[in-house]
Short mmCIF file of C-alpha atoms and ligand atoms in Angstrom, two decimals:
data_model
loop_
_atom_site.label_atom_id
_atom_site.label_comp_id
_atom_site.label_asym_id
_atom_site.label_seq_id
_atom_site.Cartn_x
_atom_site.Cartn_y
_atom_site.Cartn_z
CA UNK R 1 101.73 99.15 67.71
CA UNK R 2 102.28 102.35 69.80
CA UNK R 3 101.33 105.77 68.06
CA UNK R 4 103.18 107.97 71.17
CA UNK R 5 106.30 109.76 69.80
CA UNK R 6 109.24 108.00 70.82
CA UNK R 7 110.63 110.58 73.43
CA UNK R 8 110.33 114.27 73.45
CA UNK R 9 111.67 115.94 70.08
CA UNK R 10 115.47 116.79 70.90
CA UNK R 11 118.13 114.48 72.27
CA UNK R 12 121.75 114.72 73.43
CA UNK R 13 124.52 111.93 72.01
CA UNK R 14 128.15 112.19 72.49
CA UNK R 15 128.23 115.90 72.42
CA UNK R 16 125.31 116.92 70.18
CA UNK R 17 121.89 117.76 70.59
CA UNK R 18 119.47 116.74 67.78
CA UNK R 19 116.51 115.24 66.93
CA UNK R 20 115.78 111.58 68.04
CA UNK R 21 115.52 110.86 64.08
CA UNK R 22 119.24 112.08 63.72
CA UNK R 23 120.60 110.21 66.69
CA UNK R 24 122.48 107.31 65.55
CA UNK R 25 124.93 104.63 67.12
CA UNK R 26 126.79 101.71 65.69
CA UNK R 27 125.28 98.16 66.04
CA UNK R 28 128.86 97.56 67.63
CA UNK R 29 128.58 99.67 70.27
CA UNK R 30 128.95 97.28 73.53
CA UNK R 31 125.31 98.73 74.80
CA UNK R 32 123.80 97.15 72.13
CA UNK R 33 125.88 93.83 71.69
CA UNK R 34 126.17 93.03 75.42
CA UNK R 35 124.21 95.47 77.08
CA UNK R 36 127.37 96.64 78.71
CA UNK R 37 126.04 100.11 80.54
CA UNK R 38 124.27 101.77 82.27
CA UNK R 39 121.82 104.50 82.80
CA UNK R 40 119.88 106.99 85.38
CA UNK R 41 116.35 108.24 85.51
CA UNK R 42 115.76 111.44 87.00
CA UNK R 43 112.29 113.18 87.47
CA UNK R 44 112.35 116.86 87.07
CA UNK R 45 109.61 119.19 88.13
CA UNK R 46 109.41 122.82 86.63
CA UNK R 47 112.84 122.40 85.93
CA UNK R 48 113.61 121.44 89.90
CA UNK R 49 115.63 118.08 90.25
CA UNK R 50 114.34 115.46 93.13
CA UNK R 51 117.87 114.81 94.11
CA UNK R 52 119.50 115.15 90.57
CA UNK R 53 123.10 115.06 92.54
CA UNK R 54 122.02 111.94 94.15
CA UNK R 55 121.23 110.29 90.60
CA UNK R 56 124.27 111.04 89.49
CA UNK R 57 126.21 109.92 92.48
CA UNK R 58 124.41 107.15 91.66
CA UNK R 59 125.28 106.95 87.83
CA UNK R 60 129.22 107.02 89.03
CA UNK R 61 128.54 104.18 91.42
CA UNK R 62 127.32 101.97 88.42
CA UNK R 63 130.00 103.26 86.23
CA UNK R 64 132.86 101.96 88.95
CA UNK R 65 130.70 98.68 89.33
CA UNK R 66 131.61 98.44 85.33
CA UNK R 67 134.90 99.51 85.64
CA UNK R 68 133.58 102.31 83.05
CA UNK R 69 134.76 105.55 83.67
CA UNK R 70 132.37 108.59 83.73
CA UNK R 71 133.11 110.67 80.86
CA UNK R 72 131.91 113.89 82.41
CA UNK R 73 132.45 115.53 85.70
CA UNK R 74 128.98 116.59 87.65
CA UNK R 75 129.15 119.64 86.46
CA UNK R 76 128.94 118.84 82.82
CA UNK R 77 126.10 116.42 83.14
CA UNK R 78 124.10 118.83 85.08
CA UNK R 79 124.74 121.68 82.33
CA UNK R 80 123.70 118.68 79.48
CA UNK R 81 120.74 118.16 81.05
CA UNK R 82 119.68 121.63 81.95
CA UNK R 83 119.78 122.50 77.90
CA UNK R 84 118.13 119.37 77.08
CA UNK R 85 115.13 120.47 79.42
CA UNK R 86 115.50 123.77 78.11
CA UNK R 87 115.15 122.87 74.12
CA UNK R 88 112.79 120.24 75.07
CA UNK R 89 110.58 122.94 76.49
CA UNK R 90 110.60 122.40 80.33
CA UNK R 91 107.83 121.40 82.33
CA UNK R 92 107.71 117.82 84.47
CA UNK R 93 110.25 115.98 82.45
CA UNK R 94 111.79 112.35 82.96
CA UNK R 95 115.52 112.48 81.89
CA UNK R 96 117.01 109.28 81.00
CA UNK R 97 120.69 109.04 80.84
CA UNK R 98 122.40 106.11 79.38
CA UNK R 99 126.37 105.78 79.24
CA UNK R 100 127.85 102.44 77.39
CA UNK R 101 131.48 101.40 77.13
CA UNK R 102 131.75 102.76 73.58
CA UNK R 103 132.38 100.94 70.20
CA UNK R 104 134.76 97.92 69.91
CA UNK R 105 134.87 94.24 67.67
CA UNK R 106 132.67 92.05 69.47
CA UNK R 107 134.89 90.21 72.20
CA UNK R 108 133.76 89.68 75.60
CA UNK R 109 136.55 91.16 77.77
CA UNK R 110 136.15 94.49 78.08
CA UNK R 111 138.97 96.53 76.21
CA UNK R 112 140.63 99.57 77.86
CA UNK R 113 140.42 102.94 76.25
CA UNK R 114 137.02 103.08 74.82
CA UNK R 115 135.66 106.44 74.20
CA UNK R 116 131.82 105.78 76.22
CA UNK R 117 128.65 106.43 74.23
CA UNK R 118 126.86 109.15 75.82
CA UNK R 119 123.14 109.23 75.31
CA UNK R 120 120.12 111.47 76.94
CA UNK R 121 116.80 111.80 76.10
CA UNK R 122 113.60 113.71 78.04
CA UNK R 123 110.10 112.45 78.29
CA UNK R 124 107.18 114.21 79.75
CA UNK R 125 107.04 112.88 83.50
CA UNK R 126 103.53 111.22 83.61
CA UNK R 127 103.00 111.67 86.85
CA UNK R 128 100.72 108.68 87.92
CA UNK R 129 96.53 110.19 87.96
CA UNK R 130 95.11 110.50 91.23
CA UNK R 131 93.22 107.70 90.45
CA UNK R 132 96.05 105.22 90.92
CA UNK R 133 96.77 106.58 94.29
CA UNK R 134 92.61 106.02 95.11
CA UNK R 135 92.89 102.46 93.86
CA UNK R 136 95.82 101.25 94.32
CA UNK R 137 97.78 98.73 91.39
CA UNK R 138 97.64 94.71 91.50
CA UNK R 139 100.66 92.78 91.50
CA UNK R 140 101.78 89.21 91.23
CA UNK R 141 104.35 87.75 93.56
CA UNK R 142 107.54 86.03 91.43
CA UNK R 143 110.94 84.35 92.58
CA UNK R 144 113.44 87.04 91.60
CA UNK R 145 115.30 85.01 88.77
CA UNK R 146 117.29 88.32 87.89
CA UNK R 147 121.28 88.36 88.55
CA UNK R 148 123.22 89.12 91.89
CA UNK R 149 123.95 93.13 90.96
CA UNK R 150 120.82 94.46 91.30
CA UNK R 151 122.13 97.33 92.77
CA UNK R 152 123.86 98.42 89.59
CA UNK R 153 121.44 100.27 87.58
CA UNK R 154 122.69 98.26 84.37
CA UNK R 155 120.86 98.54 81.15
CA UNK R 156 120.89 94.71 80.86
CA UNK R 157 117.51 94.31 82.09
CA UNK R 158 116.54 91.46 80.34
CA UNK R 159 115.65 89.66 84.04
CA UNK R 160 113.44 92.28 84.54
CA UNK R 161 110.97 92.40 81.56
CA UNK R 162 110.96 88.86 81.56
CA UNK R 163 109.45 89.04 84.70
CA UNK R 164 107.29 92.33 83.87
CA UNK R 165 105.87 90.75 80.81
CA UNK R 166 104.57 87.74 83.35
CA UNK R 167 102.70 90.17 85.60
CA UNK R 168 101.45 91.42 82.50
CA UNK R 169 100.34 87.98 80.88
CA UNK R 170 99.14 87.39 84.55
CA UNK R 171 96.56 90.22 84.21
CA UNK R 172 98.26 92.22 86.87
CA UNK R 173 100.31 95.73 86.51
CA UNK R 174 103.44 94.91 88.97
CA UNK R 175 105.34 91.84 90.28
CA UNK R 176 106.65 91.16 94.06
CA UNK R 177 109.88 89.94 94.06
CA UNK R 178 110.65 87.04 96.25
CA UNK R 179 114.59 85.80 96.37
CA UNK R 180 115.01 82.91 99.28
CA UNK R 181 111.89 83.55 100.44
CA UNK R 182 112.29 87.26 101.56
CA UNK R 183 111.34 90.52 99.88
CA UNK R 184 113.49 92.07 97.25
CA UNK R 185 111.75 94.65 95.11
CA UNK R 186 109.93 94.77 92.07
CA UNK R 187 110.95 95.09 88.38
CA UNK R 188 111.47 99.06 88.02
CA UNK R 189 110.73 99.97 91.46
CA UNK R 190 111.52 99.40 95.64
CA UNK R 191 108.73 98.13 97.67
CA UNK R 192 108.15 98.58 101.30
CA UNK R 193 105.31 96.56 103.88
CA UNK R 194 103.61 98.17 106.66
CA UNK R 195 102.58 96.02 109.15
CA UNK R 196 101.08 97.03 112.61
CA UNK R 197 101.78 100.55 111.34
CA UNK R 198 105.47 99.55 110.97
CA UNK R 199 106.98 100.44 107.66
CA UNK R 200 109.10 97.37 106.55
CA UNK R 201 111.89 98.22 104.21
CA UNK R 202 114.14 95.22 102.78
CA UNK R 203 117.66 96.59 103.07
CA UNK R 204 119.71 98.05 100.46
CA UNK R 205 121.97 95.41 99.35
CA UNK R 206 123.25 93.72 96.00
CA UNK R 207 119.97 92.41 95.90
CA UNK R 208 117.95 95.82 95.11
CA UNK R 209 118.40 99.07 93.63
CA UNK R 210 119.49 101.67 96.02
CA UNK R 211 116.22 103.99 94.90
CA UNK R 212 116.47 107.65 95.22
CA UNK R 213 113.02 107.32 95.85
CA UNK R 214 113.14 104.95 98.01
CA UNK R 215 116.10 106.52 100.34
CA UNK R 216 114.09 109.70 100.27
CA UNK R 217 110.80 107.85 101.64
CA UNK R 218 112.77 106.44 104.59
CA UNK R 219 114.14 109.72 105.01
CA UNK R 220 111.02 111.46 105.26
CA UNK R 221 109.69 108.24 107.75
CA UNK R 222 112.23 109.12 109.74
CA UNK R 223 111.84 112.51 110.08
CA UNK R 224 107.95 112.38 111.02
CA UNK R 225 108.83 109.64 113.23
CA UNK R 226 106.74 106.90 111.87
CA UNK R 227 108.10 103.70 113.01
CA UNK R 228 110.24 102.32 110.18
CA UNK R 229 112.81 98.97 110.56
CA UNK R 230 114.72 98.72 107.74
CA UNK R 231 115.50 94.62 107.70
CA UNK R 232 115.09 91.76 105.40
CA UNK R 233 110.51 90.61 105.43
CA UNK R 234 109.76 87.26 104.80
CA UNK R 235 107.09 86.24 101.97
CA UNK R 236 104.97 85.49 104.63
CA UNK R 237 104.95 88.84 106.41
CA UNK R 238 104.27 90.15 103.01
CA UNK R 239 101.50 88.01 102.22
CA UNK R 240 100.32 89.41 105.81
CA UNK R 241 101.23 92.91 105.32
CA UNK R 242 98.65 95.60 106.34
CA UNK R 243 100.02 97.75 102.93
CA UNK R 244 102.42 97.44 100.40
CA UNK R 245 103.55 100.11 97.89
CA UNK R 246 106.02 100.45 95.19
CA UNK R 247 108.28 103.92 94.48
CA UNK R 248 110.12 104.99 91.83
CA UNK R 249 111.22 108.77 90.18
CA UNK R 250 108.26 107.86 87.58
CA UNK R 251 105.98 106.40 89.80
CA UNK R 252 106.33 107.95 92.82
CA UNK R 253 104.98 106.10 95.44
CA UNK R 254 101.68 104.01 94.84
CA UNK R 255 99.65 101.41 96.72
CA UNK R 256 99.54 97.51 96.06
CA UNK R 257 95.68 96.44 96.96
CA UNK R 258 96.08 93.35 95.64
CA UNK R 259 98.38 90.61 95.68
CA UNK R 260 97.97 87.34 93.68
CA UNK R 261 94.24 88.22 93.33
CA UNK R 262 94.10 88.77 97.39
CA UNK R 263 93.48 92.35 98.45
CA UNK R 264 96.21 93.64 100.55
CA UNK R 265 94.93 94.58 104.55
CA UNK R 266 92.58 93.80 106.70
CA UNK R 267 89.15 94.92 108.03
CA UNK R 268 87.61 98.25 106.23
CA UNK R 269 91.42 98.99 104.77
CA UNK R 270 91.32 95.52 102.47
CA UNK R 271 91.79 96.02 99.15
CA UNK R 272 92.40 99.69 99.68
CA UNK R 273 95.38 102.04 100.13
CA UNK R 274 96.15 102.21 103.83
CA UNK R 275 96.34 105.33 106.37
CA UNK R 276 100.38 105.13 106.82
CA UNK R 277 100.32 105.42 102.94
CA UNK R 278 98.10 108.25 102.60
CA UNK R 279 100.68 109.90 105.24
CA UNK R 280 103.51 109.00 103.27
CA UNK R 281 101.68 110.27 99.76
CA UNK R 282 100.94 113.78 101.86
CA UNK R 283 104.63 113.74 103.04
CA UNK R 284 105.83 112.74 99.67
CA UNK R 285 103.64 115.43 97.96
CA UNK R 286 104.73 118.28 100.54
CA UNK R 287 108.27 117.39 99.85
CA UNK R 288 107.89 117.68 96.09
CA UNK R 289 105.90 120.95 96.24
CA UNK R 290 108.95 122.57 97.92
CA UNK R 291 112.04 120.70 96.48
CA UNK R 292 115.14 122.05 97.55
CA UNK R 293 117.49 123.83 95.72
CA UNK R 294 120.24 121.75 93.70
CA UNK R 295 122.99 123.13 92.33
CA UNK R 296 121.79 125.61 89.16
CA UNK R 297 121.42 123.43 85.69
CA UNK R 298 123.15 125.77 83.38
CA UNK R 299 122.82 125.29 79.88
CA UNK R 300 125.66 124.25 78.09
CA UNK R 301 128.14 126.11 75.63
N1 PDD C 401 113.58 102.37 87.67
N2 PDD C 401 114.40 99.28 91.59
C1 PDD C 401 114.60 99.09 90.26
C2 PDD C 401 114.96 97.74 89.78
C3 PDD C 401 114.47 100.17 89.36
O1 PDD C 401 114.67 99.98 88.04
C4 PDD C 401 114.11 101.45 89.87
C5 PDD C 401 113.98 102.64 88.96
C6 PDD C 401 113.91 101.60 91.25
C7 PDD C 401 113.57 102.93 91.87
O2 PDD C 401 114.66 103.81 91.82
P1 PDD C 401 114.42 105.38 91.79
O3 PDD C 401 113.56 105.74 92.94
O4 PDD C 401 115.78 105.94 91.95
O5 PDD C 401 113.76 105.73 90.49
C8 PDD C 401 114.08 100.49 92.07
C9 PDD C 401 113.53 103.46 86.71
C10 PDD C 401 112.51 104.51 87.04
C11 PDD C 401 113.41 102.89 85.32
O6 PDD C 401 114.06 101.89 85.09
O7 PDD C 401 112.74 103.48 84.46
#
């Protein structure tokens, strides 16, 4: 039984901002029958998006995957979720955004006309201690048994705590996704290989979720000119791999020392994080400190 409060005090749904206790949605609502949505993490710092625009680019892409239509322009959503910062106090927050196709009699076919359930709540971003990034987490490699659309960021994600709650059962804190023998991601984050000082990044297809994260690592790769190939890696490169690491808005981007009880490298770096990840932490950490300006989260009326 967890004793953490569910989510920080005030959420937004369909229009209203109240507490979580208030919130309330009917056990018809296609989210919760079918799972039929889908939702957006984004990490705030001091109020300062990491590439809030680019989550919500994202959000529409998952909402045309759906045939869903977003229900508010960018302009809205980034005015919804300056106030909820706002009355949630500010600080490093997580917003989660979740948008379902609404309320109907339980049918499969999705009907037309649906007025969307809108729902947004904040959580404290717990940044991941400096301990993690020391030591590095251990993770299990698994056939990816989730469904084709990985790149939609559905809230169906039954697949993925299945396969979470294995690692888990396994003793470790991740999994390594495997589909057809090559490298997908794992269950909340992307995962990239180093090998030979190479950074190995399996590309952005059906198959994973396009991560903001992610995108922004290869970006910042790029820019420093460390050697990068962005192309499918065989289980056996990764079983080979010099250094592995996982990235996400809540994790950031974190080491893998040990895979399937192995450690992860070779020669003094086994079992620890390696030197291309420490540059890509510092890079990653530079980049956050000075976080360029989005456009202005107003609060709403
Ligand atoms: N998960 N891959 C999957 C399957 C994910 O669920 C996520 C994010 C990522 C990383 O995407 P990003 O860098 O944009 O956060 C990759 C979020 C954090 C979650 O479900 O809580």
């Amino acid at each position: 039984m967890t004793t953490q409060p569910l989510c920080l005090p005030t959420v937004y749904l369909n229009g209203a901002y109240m507490p979580i206790e208030e919130a309330k949605i009917s056990p018809l609502d296609r989210g919760f029958i079918f799972g039929d949505g889908v939702y957006e993490v984004i990490p705030f710092y001091a109020g300062r998006g990491l590439r809030a625009v680019e989550h919500l680019k994202r959000l529409q892409r998952s909402l045309d995957e759906l045939d869903i239509a977003n229900p508010y322009p960018i302009e809205k959503w980034l005015s919804v979720i300056g106030t909820l910062i706002e009355r949630n106090g500010g600080g490093d927050i997580a917003v989660y955004i979740q948008v379902t196709r609404g309320v109907a009699k339980r049918d499969f076919p999705p009907p037309q006309g649906l007025t969307q359930t809108v729902f947004l709540m904040a959580n404290k971003l717990a940044t991941p201690k400096p301990e993690l990034y020391e030591n590095g987490i251990a993770c299990v490699s698994l056939d990816d048994s989730r469904w084709l659309r990985c790149h939609v960021k559905a809230t169906a994600l039954l697949g993925a705590v299945l396969l979470k709650h294995e690692s888990t059962q396994a003793g470790a804190d991740e999994v390594v996704l495997f589909r057809d023998g090559y490298l997908t991601e794992s269950s909340a984050s992307n995962i990239a290989a180093v090998k030979d000082g190479v950074i190995l990044c399996p590309p952005l297809d059906n198959l994973i979720l396009a991560g903001i994260t992610y995108e922004l690592m290869i970006e910042l790769a790029r820019k420093n000119h460390l050697p990068l190939e962005v192309r499918r890696v065989h289980r056996r490169e990764v079983k080979k791999a010099d250094e592995l690491w996982i990235m996400s808005s809540t994790k950031e981007v974190v080491p893998i020392v040990k895979l399937d009880d192995k450690p992860v490298g070779h020669g003094e770096n086994a079992g620890r994080p390696g030197p291309v990840f420490k540059q890509m932490r510092a890079l990653f950490n530079d980049y956050k400190r000075n976080l360029p300006a989005e456009p202005v989260l107003k609060a709403a009326e």
